[in-house]
Amino acid sequence: MMVNDYVVVPEGSVTTPSGFRAGGLHCGLKKTQRHDLGVIVCEVPAQAAGVYTLNQFQAAPLKVTQESIAAGGKLQVMLVNSGNANACTGQQGEDDARAMRSAAAKAFGVADHLVGVTSTGVIGELLPMPKVLSGIEKLPAETRADGGDDFCQAILTTDLVKKEICVRLTVGGRTVHIAGAAKGSGMIHPNMATMLGFMTTDANIDSAMLQKLLNEVTDSTFNMITVDGDTSTNDMVVVMASGLAGNDSLTPEHPDWAAFAGAFTHVGEYLAKAIARDGEGATKLIEVTVAGAASRDAARAIAKTVIGSSLVKSACFGADANWGRIIAAVGRAGQPVQTETVDIRLGDISVLKQSRPVKFDEDRAEEYLKGELVQIHVDLNMGDATATAWGCDLTYDYVRINAAYRT
Amino acid sequence: MMVNDYVVVPEGSVTTPSGFRAGGLHCGLKKTQRHDLGVIVCEVPAQAAGVYTLNQFQAAPLKVTQESIAAGGKLQVMLVNSGNANACTGQQGEDDARAMRSAAAKAFGVADHLVGVTSTGVIGELLPMPKVLSGIEKLPAETRADGGDDFCQAILTTDLVKKEICVRLTVGGRTVHIAGAAKGSGMIHPNMATMLGFMTTDANIDSAMLQKLLNEVTDSTFNMITVDGDTSTNDMVVVMASGLAGNDSLTPEHPDWAAFAGAFTHVGEYLAKAIARDGEGATKLIEVTVAGAASRDAARAIAKTVIGSSLVKSACFGADANWGRIIAAVGRAGQPVQTETVDIRLGDISVLKQSRPVKFDEDRAEEYLKGELVQIHVDLNMGDATATAWGCDLTYDYVRINAAYRT
């Protein structure tokens, strides 16, 4: 599929970019025999960048990963476990995260500071370290050029589907790939970065540039989704660039920078939307676009307020064209609005024009809302700024899943 | 029951204070034969005060009520309909709210500016005015000294139980009553005031003092509850004081001011908690107290973040002692915390001490969480400020109710 200057690689994964292998196995953190330990390995130290949760109770492994990247801007091994978040576990948790890093460094024969670590799962329980360390020892044998799928399985918790993508484009005459995998599902309300995202690329780009690009892209993709308004302690997106595509180093001055940034954004947005669509209990993806706002911050805040409204989410689940809930959310977002100039559309069905109800075909609206994608358009008609946010419906299954997550 | 200086009057209602009558009837706004039009009437013009939603799309009747109170600080007739919010209905909605005011003024023989109007129900539909006006004409015949119950029935929407209370105390040797009735259930996340609350008292107190007291009490009661994080367009609390108790006018210098303010707060808090407990689909009341905070604003913000967390609410529904969700909410509230000094208790069961997990009896915790009241205590151990917020669990019934509210 051609999208702008890049194409999506069919069956592409985090190992499609040159230099990357991946793998996963079951070490005993999940009660069922599903993978719970995964790794991405680069054959050379990769330029690296990361964004991390703003939740003040940041989990131990995030501190360790930040230290690794800070040491030299590079990562060669990215280790992840699911089933246990290693958050709110105090000094022991930090010691455990460091022990995981050392064990992975030893297993893959690299320096400690080239290893990143992250965890996802239940908060507040210590990791069963013998199981984890024994799993790490076995990981190199399970790490393969076609291990992207195993890695994806290893990062899932309540996710129903794996989320991965790879795009290809040309940079300075060289073929470059950008790939990503993510987990999401619950406690998803990114602030800076949230959930776990792993991106790989074979582009030649240094760590500082990669960080700048990741920050920008996170702001309009991962930070614009919500499942339940709860920002996790463990959210992180990490990107590793092997440089093996051999292009001239990418900076904003490079003639193909815009193409690369566009492709990079596509990967981020694809993963963000995939997380929203697979939110806990979700039956559909909801996309809220706010246009005509006084500022981008206002547009973002309003879009996130609408997408986060339990009432809007429930109405989408029930296919009820209850636009009153949408405008109520717009009005409580704490942003400037003109109360007489708001338009609202559900898909292409106009329901509010200049803040006045429009007679619409209820049956057609219901039919539209029953679909797997609901697009809510809000035009404030007061400025030029626009923002889009993604989320999902609120369903019986969300309640079922979260009423007994630990048991 | 004796509480401080006041007693709760058994079977007390908004008509218990001297001078008040009330009533309700079915005029055709609700599809079933339940009351949908109600009124509180005072035999003299009552000193009045009100607080109103901060949602920018404030409903038409709220504007009209504010105008009435602004005209002379008094109300004699407070009219309310349920089944239709008369919100986002433009000029026609405002004209309709004024027509309701005029009709009620005529029916009860008072000046227009002594009438307040409010509405609750679906947003964005015009009121069927012939039904409403015909109902208003019939209201005086349905207005009685024992009409408190009829009034309560008339303000309910998805509420399951009526919410009313009356307390009695002595002020300057005179017996004074303070009573209230409220509706809540959905779109409940007060900001300034939210949901509908009606308070009556026979105390002698002027409008300005009443307003000051109402503002303070709203801040720690109605503004500290949430059902779903959605601030309605129609929220309002109005208080009417007949003065017929004959006490010396109440000001902060009056020797019984503290007693009166305490009793007034009790009424506000009782109604606020009753709304939270009867939140849409709720099976229990959740009370979150944050202590040891750096400031009252910080304590309030953290308490409201925890009470508003869908994950915390779901865990309470499922009786799952998942305190990780509580601390995650504390950490994303945007307020100062010390990440190493947080204590959390569920009732009297300590689950986190100095930010470290405490081994607790899971069976006992589950038993506690299955109760009708769940008290979550968070101590930040960094200051003196405290705040309490109230909410309810997130259940299958919340989804069921809101997936098809209009249909």
PDB file of N, CA and C in Angstrom, chain A residues 55-57 88 90 123-124 187 228-231 309-311 314-315 317-318 320-325 327-328 331-332 335 337 339 342 357 362 394-396 398-400 402-403 405-406, chain B residues 55-57 88-89 123-124 187 228-231 309-311 314-315 317-318 320-325 327-328 331-332 335 337 339 342 356-357 362 394-396 398-400 402-403 405-406:
ATOM      1  N   ASN A  55       3.799   9.633  35.136  1.00  0.00           N
ATOM      2  CA  ASN A  55       3.300   9.241  36.442  1.00  0.00           C
ATOM      3  C   ASN A  55       4.465   9.294  37.423  1.00  0.00           C
ATOM      4  N   GLN A  56       4.228   9.939  38.587  1.00  0.00           N
ATOM      5  CA  GLN A  56       5.336  10.154  39.513  1.00  0.00           C
ATOM      6  C   GLN A  56       5.857   8.857  40.121  1.00  0.00           C
ATOM      7  N   PHE A  57       4.997   7.837  40.144  1.00  0.00           N
ATOM      8  CA  PHE A  57       5.457   6.539  40.648  1.00  0.00           C
ATOM      9  C   PHE A  57       5.985   5.713  39.479  1.00  0.00           C
ATOM     10  N   CYS A  88       6.310   0.274  42.172  1.00  0.00           N
ATOM     11  CA  CYS A  88       6.027   0.413  43.598  1.00  0.00           C
ATOM     12  C   CYS A  88       6.611  -0.773  44.366  1.00  0.00           C
ATOM     13  N   GLY A  90       9.962  -0.501  45.477  1.00  0.00           N
ATOM     14  CA  GLY A  90      11.050   0.026  46.292  1.00  0.00           C
ATOM     15  C   GLY A  90      12.438  -0.355  45.796  1.00  0.00           C
ATOM     16  N   ILE A 123       0.918  -4.153  39.482  1.00  0.00           N
ATOM     17  CA  ILE A 123       1.741  -3.231  40.257  1.00  0.00           C
ATOM     18  C   ILE A 123       1.916  -3.763  41.679  1.00  0.00           C
ATOM     19  N   GLY A 124       3.114  -3.567  42.240  1.00  0.00           N
ATOM     20  CA  GLY A 124       3.293  -3.769  43.677  1.00  0.00           C
ATOM     21  C   GLY A 124       3.674  -5.165  44.115  1.00  0.00           C
ATOM     22  N   MET A 187      -5.156   0.840  31.626  1.00  0.00           N
ATOM     23  CA  MET A 187      -4.356   1.886  32.249  1.00  0.00           C
ATOM     24  C   MET A 187      -3.662   2.706  31.162  1.00  0.00           C
ATOM     25  N   ASP A 228      -8.852   4.469  29.316  1.00  0.00           N
ATOM     26  CA  ASP A 228      -9.595   4.618  30.563  1.00  0.00           C
ATOM     27  C   ASP A 228      -9.172   5.821  31.399  1.00  0.00           C
ATOM     28  N   GLY A 229      -8.333   6.690  30.836  1.00  0.00           N
ATOM     29  CA  GLY A 229      -7.961   7.885  31.583  1.00  0.00           C
ATOM     30  C   GLY A 229      -6.903   7.652  32.634  1.00  0.00           C
ATOM     31  N   ASP A 230      -6.471   6.421  32.787  1.00  0.00           N
ATOM     32  CA  ASP A 230      -5.486   6.110  33.819  1.00  0.00           C
ATOM     33  C   ASP A 230      -4.086   6.005  33.225  1.00  0.00           C
ATOM     34  N   THR A 231      -3.194   6.892  33.675  1.00  0.00           N
ATOM     35  CA  THR A 231      -1.821   6.882  33.187  1.00  0.00           C
ATOM     36  C   THR A 231      -1.000   5.885  33.994  1.00  0.00           C
ATOM     37  N   SER A 309     -14.579  10.667  27.746  1.00  0.00           N
ATOM     38  CA  SER A 309     -15.867  10.702  28.440  1.00  0.00           C
ATOM     39  C   SER A 309     -16.514   9.323  28.499  1.00  0.00           C
ATOM     40  N   SER A 310     -16.770   8.845  29.703  1.00  0.00           N
ATOM     41  CA  SER A 310     -17.428   7.542  29.856  1.00  0.00           C
ATOM     42  C   SER A 310     -18.797   7.537  29.188  1.00  0.00           C
ATOM     43  N   LEU A 311     -19.464   8.688  29.225  1.00  0.00           N
ATOM     44  CA  LEU A 311     -20.797   8.754  28.624  1.00  0.00           C
ATOM     45  C   LEU A 311     -20.728   8.676  27.111  1.00  0.00           C
ATOM     46  N   SER A 314     -19.834   5.059  26.288  1.00  0.00           N
ATOM     47  CA  SER A 314     -20.971   4.149  26.440  1.00  0.00           C
ATOM     48  C   SER A 314     -21.969   4.333  25.304  1.00  0.00           C
ATOM     49  N   ALA A 315     -22.195   5.584  24.907  1.00  0.00           N
ATOM     50  CA  ALA A 315     -23.139   5.856  23.820  1.00  0.00           C
ATOM     51  C   ALA A 315     -22.650   5.217  22.519  1.00  0.00           C
ATOM     52  N   PHE A 317     -20.795   2.531  22.314  1.00  0.00           N
ATOM     53  CA  PHE A 317     -21.034   1.083  22.480  1.00  0.00           C
ATOM     54  C   PHE A 317     -22.488   0.765  22.146  1.00  0.00           C
ATOM     55  N   GLY A 318     -23.400   1.620  22.614  1.00  0.00           N
ATOM     56  CA  GLY A 318     -24.819   1.385  22.401  1.00  0.00           C
ATOM     57  C   GLY A 318     -25.345   1.918  21.087  1.00  0.00           C
ATOM     58  N   ASP A 320     -25.818   4.888  20.132  1.00  0.00           N
ATOM     59  CA  ASP A 320     -26.810   5.925  20.419  1.00  0.00           C
ATOM     60  C   ASP A 320     -26.222   7.282  20.026  1.00  0.00           C
ATOM     61  N   ALA A 321     -26.841   7.950  19.070  1.00  0.00           N
ATOM     62  CA  ALA A 321     -26.312   9.221  18.550  1.00  0.00           C
ATOM     63  C   ALA A 321     -26.575  10.368  19.527  1.00  0.00           C
ATOM     64  N   ASN A 322     -26.097  10.210  20.735  1.00  0.00           N
ATOM     65  CA  ASN A 322     -26.377  11.141  21.821  1.00  0.00           C
ATOM     66  C   ASN A 322     -25.331  12.256  21.834  1.00  0.00           C
ATOM     67  N   TRP A 323     -25.450  13.180  20.900  1.00  0.00           N
ATOM     68  CA  TRP A 323     -24.439  14.230  20.743  1.00  0.00           C
ATOM     69  C   TRP A 323     -24.423  15.190  21.929  1.00  0.00           C
ATOM     70  N   GLY A 324     -25.468  15.214  22.733  1.00  0.00           N
ATOM     71  CA  GLY A 324     -25.477  16.074  23.914  1.00  0.00           C
ATOM     72  C   GLY A 324     -24.297  15.763  24.828  1.00  0.00           C
ATOM     73  N   ARG A 325     -23.918  14.493  24.872  1.00  0.00           N
ATOM     74  CA  ARG A 325     -22.777  14.108  25.700  1.00  0.00           C
ATOM     75  C   ARG A 325     -21.472  14.631  25.113  1.00  0.00           C
ATOM     76  N   ILE A 327     -21.141  17.478  23.296  1.00  0.00           N
ATOM     77  CA  ILE A 327     -21.010  18.916  23.531  1.00  0.00           C
ATOM     78  C   ILE A 327     -20.809  19.208  25.019  1.00  0.00           C
ATOM     79  N   ALA A 328     -21.392  18.377  25.881  1.00  0.00           N
ATOM     80  CA  ALA A 328     -21.149  18.567  27.322  1.00  0.00           C
ATOM     81  C   ALA A 328     -19.664  18.375  27.628  1.00  0.00           C
ATOM     82  N   GLY A 331     -17.687  21.339  26.528  1.00  0.00           N
ATOM     83  CA  GLY A 331     -17.887  22.480  27.414  1.00  0.00           C
ATOM     84  C   GLY A 331     -17.208  22.371  28.761  1.00  0.00           C
ATOM     85  N   ARG A 332     -16.767  21.170  29.129  1.00  0.00           N
ATOM     86  CA  ARG A 332     -16.106  21.030  30.424  1.00  0.00           C
ATOM     87  C   ARG A 332     -14.599  20.831  30.280  1.00  0.00           C
ATOM     88  N   GLN A 335     -11.329  24.773  28.090  1.00  0.00           N
ATOM     89  CA  GLN A 335     -10.704  25.483  26.983  1.00  0.00           C
ATOM     90  C   GLN A 335     -11.683  26.482  26.401  1.00  0.00           C
ATOM     91  N   VAL A 337     -14.229  28.154  24.136  1.00  0.00           N
ATOM     92  CA  VAL A 337     -15.145  27.803  23.050  1.00  0.00           C
ATOM     93  C   VAL A 337     -16.125  28.955  22.873  1.00  0.00           C
ATOM     94  N   THR A 339     -19.918  29.450  22.484  1.00  0.00           N
ATOM     95  CA  THR A 339     -21.020  28.517  22.705  1.00  0.00           C
ATOM     96  C   THR A 339     -22.050  28.529  21.580  1.00  0.00           C
ATOM     97  N   VAL A 342     -20.630  25.961  17.434  1.00  0.00           N
ATOM     98  CA  VAL A 342     -20.067  24.610  17.355  1.00  0.00           C
ATOM     99  C   VAL A 342     -20.833  23.709  16.377  1.00  0.00           C
ATOM    100  N   PRO A 357     -29.327  21.941  17.239  1.00  0.00           N
ATOM    101  CA  PRO A 357     -29.591  20.579  16.779  1.00  0.00           C
ATOM    102  C   PRO A 357     -30.005  20.535  15.309  1.00  0.00           C
ATOM    103  N   GLU A 362     -32.120   9.028  12.368  1.00  0.00           N
ATOM    104  CA  GLU A 362     -31.645   8.255  13.526  1.00  0.00           C
ATOM    105  C   GLU A 362     -31.208   6.853  13.118  1.00  0.00           C
ATOM    106  N   LEU A 394     -16.856   2.003  25.822  1.00  0.00           N
ATOM    107  CA  LEU A 394     -16.890   1.457  27.189  1.00  0.00           C
ATOM    108  C   LEU A 394     -17.953   0.368  27.207  1.00  0.00           C
ATOM    109  N   THR A 395     -17.538  -0.852  27.530  1.00  0.00           N
ATOM    110  CA  THR A 395     -18.418  -2.003  27.352  1.00  0.00           C
ATOM    111  C   THR A 395     -18.513  -2.845  28.619  1.00  0.00           C
ATOM    112  N   TYR A 396     -19.455  -3.787  28.589  1.00  0.00           N
ATOM    113  CA  TYR A 396     -19.560  -4.740  29.695  1.00  0.00           C
ATOM    114  C   TYR A 396     -18.226  -5.439  29.927  1.00  0.00           C
ATOM    115  N   TYR A 398     -15.224  -4.335  29.483  1.00  0.00           N
ATOM    116  CA  TYR A 398     -14.257  -3.511  30.216  1.00  0.00           C
ATOM    117  C   TYR A 398     -14.459  -3.731  31.717  1.00  0.00           C
ATOM    118  N   VAL A 399     -15.715  -3.706  32.138  1.00  0.00           N
ATOM    119  CA  VAL A 399     -16.010  -3.894  33.561  1.00  0.00           C
ATOM    120  C   VAL A 399     -15.612  -5.302  33.996  1.00  0.00           C
ATOM    121  N   ARG A 400     -15.978  -6.305  33.189  1.00  0.00           N
ATOM    122  CA  ARG A 400     -15.643  -7.693  33.535  1.00  0.00           C
ATOM    123  C   ARG A 400     -14.127  -7.860  33.701  1.00  0.00           C
ATOM    124  N   ASN A 402     -11.826  -5.647  34.338  1.00  0.00           N
ATOM    125  CA  ASN A 402     -11.186  -4.882  35.404  1.00  0.00           C
ATOM    126  C   ASN A 402     -11.764  -5.113  36.789  1.00  0.00           C
ATOM    127  N   ALA A 403     -12.902  -5.787  36.851  1.00  0.00           N
ATOM    128  CA  ALA A 403     -13.448  -6.110  38.165  1.00  0.00           C
ATOM    129  C   ALA A 403     -12.647  -7.257  38.779  1.00  0.00           C
ATOM    130  N   TYR A 405      -9.037  -8.271  37.702  1.00  0.00           N
ATOM    131  CA  TYR A 405      -7.799  -8.351  36.942  1.00  0.00           C
ATOM    132  C   TYR A 405      -6.768  -9.246  37.603  1.00  0.00           C
ATOM    133  N   ARG A 406      -6.673  -9.150  38.943  1.00  0.00           N
ATOM    134  CA  ARG A 406      -5.614  -9.899  39.614  1.00  0.00           C
ATOM    135  C   ARG A 406      -5.969 -11.356  39.827  1.00  0.00           C
TER     136      ARG A 406
ATOM    137  N   ASN B  55     -19.744  24.199  33.284  1.00  0.00           N
ATOM    138  CA  ASN B  55     -19.735  23.787  31.878  1.00  0.00           C
ATOM    139  C   ASN B  55     -20.126  25.003  31.038  1.00  0.00           C
ATOM    140  N   GLN B  56     -19.340  25.256  29.980  1.00  0.00           N
ATOM    141  CA  GLN B  56     -19.580  26.474  29.209  1.00  0.00           C
ATOM    142  C   GLN B  56     -20.911  26.456  28.461  1.00  0.00           C
ATOM    143  N   PHE B  57     -21.412  25.239  28.199  1.00  0.00           N
ATOM    144  CA  PHE B  57     -22.718  25.153  27.537  1.00  0.00           C
ATOM    145  C   PHE B  57     -23.807  25.067  28.609  1.00  0.00           C
ATOM    146  N   CYS B  88     -28.512  23.408  25.151  1.00  0.00           N
ATOM    147  CA  CYS B  88     -28.117  23.438  23.739  1.00  0.00           C
ATOM    148  C   CYS B  88     -29.356  23.561  22.862  1.00  0.00           C
ATOM    149  N   THR B  89     -30.256  24.425  23.266  1.00  0.00           N
ATOM    150  CA  THR B  89     -31.501  24.602  22.536  1.00  0.00           C
ATOM    151  C   THR B  89     -31.646  26.039  22.048  1.00  0.00           C
ATOM    152  N   ILE B 123     -30.220  16.266  26.576  1.00  0.00           N
ATOM    153  CA  ILE B 123     -29.703  17.519  26.034  1.00  0.00           C
ATOM    154  C   ILE B 123     -30.111  17.657  24.573  1.00  0.00           C
ATOM    155  N   GLY B 124     -30.446  18.897  24.172  1.00  0.00           N
ATOM    156  CA  GLY B 124     -30.561  19.188  22.747  1.00  0.00           C
ATOM    157  C   GLY B 124     -31.926  18.983  22.129  1.00  0.00           C
ATOM    158  N   MET B 187     -23.742  11.861  34.485  1.00  0.00           N
ATOM    159  CA  MET B 187     -23.117  13.117  34.108  1.00  0.00           C
ATOM    160  C   MET B 187     -22.812  13.927  35.371  1.00  0.00           C
ATOM    161  N   ASP B 228     -19.036   9.839  36.947  1.00  0.00           N
ATOM    162  CA  ASP B 228     -18.454   9.445  35.680  1.00  0.00           C
ATOM    163  C   ASP B 228     -17.507  10.480  35.091  1.00  0.00           C
ATOM    164  N   GLY B 229     -17.155  11.517  35.864  1.00  0.00           N
ATOM    165  CA  GLY B 229     -16.200  12.500  35.360  1.00  0.00           C
ATOM    166  C   GLY B 229     -16.802  13.496  34.387  1.00  0.00           C
ATOM    167  N   ASP B 230     -18.089  13.347  34.099  1.00  0.00           N
ATOM    168  CA  ASP B 230     -18.708  14.243  33.133  1.00  0.00           C
ATOM    169  C   ASP B 230     -19.499  15.345  33.824  1.00  0.00           C
ATOM    170  N   THR B 231     -19.094  16.597  33.615  1.00  0.00           N
ATOM    171  CA  THR B 231     -19.774  17.726  34.234  1.00  0.00           C
ATOM    172  C   THR B 231     -20.955  18.140  33.366  1.00  0.00           C
ATOM    173  N   SER B 309     -11.037   7.298  38.918  1.00  0.00           N
ATOM    174  CA  SER B 309     -10.339   6.290  38.111  1.00  0.00           C
ATOM    175  C   SER B 309     -11.251   5.120  37.771  1.00  0.00           C
ATOM    176  N   SER B 310     -11.426   4.876  36.491  1.00  0.00           N
ATOM    177  CA  SER B 310     -12.263   3.739  36.061  1.00  0.00           C
ATOM    178  C   SER B 310     -11.703   2.425  36.582  1.00  0.00           C
ATOM    179  N   LEU B 311     -10.384   2.350  36.675  1.00  0.00           N
ATOM    180  CA  LEU B 311      -9.770   1.102  37.147  1.00  0.00           C
ATOM    181  C   LEU B 311     -10.008   0.896  38.629  1.00  0.00           C
ATOM    182  N   SER B 314     -13.689  -0.054  38.963  1.00  0.00           N
ATOM    183  CA  SER B 314     -13.948  -1.439  38.549  1.00  0.00           C
ATOM    184  C   SER B 314     -13.437  -2.418  39.602  1.00  0.00           C
ATOM    185  N   ALA B 315     -12.270  -2.117  40.170  1.00  0.00           N
ATOM    186  CA  ALA B 315     -11.704  -3.004  41.185  1.00  0.00           C
ATOM    187  C   ALA B 315     -12.616  -3.061  42.410  1.00  0.00           C
ATOM    188  N   PHE B 317     -15.857  -2.663  42.368  1.00  0.00           N
ATOM    189  CA  PHE B 317     -16.998  -3.487  41.957  1.00  0.00           C
ATOM    190  C   PHE B 317     -16.648  -4.964  42.097  1.00  0.00           C
ATOM    191  N   GLY B 318     -15.436  -5.316  41.692  1.00  0.00           N
ATOM    192  CA  GLY B 318     -15.016  -6.711  41.725  1.00  0.00           C
ATOM    193  C   GLY B 318     -14.417  -7.144  43.051  1.00  0.00           C
ATOM    194  N   ASP B 320     -11.671  -6.376  44.412  1.00  0.00           N
ATOM    195  CA  ASP B 320     -10.275  -6.743  44.189  1.00  0.00           C
ATOM    196  C   ASP B 320      -9.393  -5.682  44.848  1.00  0.00           C
ATOM    197  N   ALA B 321      -8.591  -6.086  45.826  1.00  0.00           N
ATOM    198  CA  ALA B 321      -7.772  -5.129  46.590  1.00  0.00           C
ATOM    199  C   ALA B 321      -6.544  -4.697  45.790  1.00  0.00           C
ATOM    200  N   ASN B 322      -6.795  -4.166  44.617  1.00  0.00           N
ATOM    201  CA  ASN B 322      -5.738  -3.826  43.670  1.00  0.00           C
ATOM    202  C   ASN B 322      -5.241  -2.412  43.945  1.00  0.00           C
ATOM    203  N   TRP B 323      -4.460  -2.248  45.008  1.00  0.00           N
ATOM    204  CA  TRP B 323      -4.034  -0.904  45.424  1.00  0.00           C
ATOM    205  C   TRP B 323      -3.081  -0.274  44.408  1.00  0.00           C
ATOM    206  N   GLY B 324      -2.490  -1.064  43.531  1.00  0.00           N
ATOM    207  CA  GLY B 324      -1.607  -0.504  42.498  1.00  0.00           C
ATOM    208  C   GLY B 324      -2.336   0.529  41.655  1.00  0.00           C
ATOM    209  N   ARG B 325      -3.627   0.307  41.453  1.00  0.00           N
ATOM    210  CA  ARG B 325      -4.413   1.277  40.677  1.00  0.00           C
ATOM    211  C   ARG B 325      -4.607   2.569  41.459  1.00  0.00           C
ATOM    212  N   ILE B 327      -2.427   3.843  43.731  1.00  0.00           N
ATOM    213  CA  ILE B 327      -1.201   4.641  43.746  1.00  0.00           C
ATOM    214  C   ILE B 327      -0.890   5.179  42.350  1.00  0.00           C
ATOM    215  N   ALA B 328      -1.264   4.432  41.320  1.00  0.00           N
ATOM    216  CA  ALA B 328      -1.074   4.951  39.957  1.00  0.00           C
ATOM    217  C   ALA B 328      -1.900   6.220  39.768  1.00  0.00           C
ATOM    218  N   GLY B 331      -0.294   9.114  41.514  1.00  0.00           N
ATOM    219  CA  GLY B 331       0.891   9.588  40.807  1.00  0.00           C
ATOM    220  C   GLY B 331       0.615  10.345  39.528  1.00  0.00           C
ATOM    221  N   ARG B 332      -0.627  10.267  39.029  1.00  0.00           N
ATOM    222  CA  ARG B 332      -0.917  10.991  37.785  1.00  0.00           C
ATOM    223  C   ARG B 332      -1.802  12.211  38.028  1.00  0.00           C
ATOM    224  N   GLN B 335      -0.039  16.485  41.113  1.00  0.00           N
ATOM    225  CA  GLN B 335       0.186  17.182  42.381  1.00  0.00           C
ATOM    226  C   GLN B 335       1.466  16.673  43.029  1.00  0.00           C
ATOM    227  N   VAL B 337       3.902  14.804  45.273  1.00  0.00           N
ATOM    228  CA  VAL B 337       3.906  13.670  46.197  1.00  0.00           C
ATOM    229  C   VAL B 337       5.359  13.290  46.453  1.00  0.00           C
ATOM    230  N   THR B 339       7.494  10.094  46.543  1.00  0.00           N
ATOM    231  CA  THR B 339       7.203   8.740  46.073  1.00  0.00           C
ATOM    232  C   THR B 339       7.578   7.657  47.086  1.00  0.00           C
ATOM    233  N   VAL B 342       4.250   7.122  50.901  1.00  0.00           N
ATOM    234  CA  VAL B 342       2.800   7.012  50.811  1.00  0.00           C
ATOM    235  C   VAL B 342       2.264   5.777  51.555  1.00  0.00           C
ATOM    236  N   ARG B 356       5.702   0.996  50.292  1.00  0.00           N
ATOM    237  CA  ARG B 356       6.074  -0.410  50.133  1.00  0.00           C
ATOM    238  C   ARG B 356       4.871  -1.305  50.409  1.00  0.00           C
ATOM    239  N   PRO B 357       4.698  -2.360  49.609  1.00  0.00           N
ATOM    240  CA  PRO B 357       3.569  -3.274  49.820  1.00  0.00           C
ATOM    241  C   PRO B 357       3.582  -3.885  51.217  1.00  0.00           C
ATOM    242  N   GLU B 362      -5.872 -11.314  52.083  1.00  0.00           N
ATOM    243  CA  GLU B 362      -6.659 -11.052  50.866  1.00  0.00           C
ATOM    244  C   GLU B 362      -8.148 -11.361  51.081  1.00  0.00           C
ATOM    245  N   LEU B 394     -17.812   1.134  39.212  1.00  0.00           N
ATOM    246  CA  LEU B 394     -18.155   1.075  37.784  1.00  0.00           C
ATOM    247  C   LEU B 394     -18.612  -0.338  37.492  1.00  0.00           C
ATOM    248  N   THR B 395     -19.850  -0.453  37.023  1.00  0.00           N
ATOM    249  CA  THR B 395     -20.477  -1.776  36.943  1.00  0.00           C
ATOM    250  C   THR B 395     -21.055  -2.044  35.552  1.00  0.00           C
ATOM    251  N   TYR B 396     -21.458  -3.289  35.344  1.00  0.00           N
ATOM    252  CA  TYR B 396     -22.148  -3.635  34.094  1.00  0.00           C
ATOM    253  C   TYR B 396     -23.360  -2.726  33.892  1.00  0.00           C
ATOM    254  N   TYR B 398     -23.810   0.328  34.790  1.00  0.00           N
ATOM    255  CA  TYR B 398     -23.467   1.661  34.284  1.00  0.00           C
ATOM    256  C   TYR B 398     -23.430   1.631  32.758  1.00  0.00           C
ATOM    257  N   VAL B 399     -22.785   0.601  32.224  1.00  0.00           N
ATOM    258  CA  VAL B 399     -22.684   0.477  30.769  1.00  0.00           C
ATOM    259  C   VAL B 399     -24.070   0.275  30.161  1.00  0.00           C
ATOM    260  N   ARG B 400     -24.850  -0.618  30.772  1.00  0.00           N
ATOM    261  CA  ARG B 400     -26.192  -0.891  30.236  1.00  0.00           C
ATOM    262  C   ARG B 400     -27.034   0.383  30.186  1.00  0.00           C
ATOM    263  N   ASN B 402     -26.086   3.506  30.135  1.00  0.00           N
ATOM    264  CA  ASN B 402     -25.602   4.578  29.267  1.00  0.00           C
ATOM    265  C   ASN B 402     -25.410   4.188  27.813  1.00  0.00           C
ATOM    266  N   ALA B 403     -25.485   2.894  27.540  1.00  0.00           N
ATOM    267  CA  ALA B 403     -25.395   2.474  26.143  1.00  0.00           C
ATOM    268  C   ALA B 403     -26.711   2.767  25.437  1.00  0.00           C
ATOM    269  N   TYR B 405     -29.369   5.329  26.691  1.00  0.00           N
ATOM    270  CA  TYR B 405     -30.092   6.271  27.544  1.00  0.00           C
ATOM    271  C   TYR B 405     -31.298   6.883  26.849  1.00  0.00           C
ATOM    272  N   ARG B 406     -31.111   7.230  25.573  1.00  0.00           N
ATOM    273  CA  ARG B 406     -32.185   7.953  24.906  1.00  0.00           C
ATOM    274  C   ARG B 406     -33.298   7.044  24.432  1.00  0.00           C
TER     275      ARG B 406
END
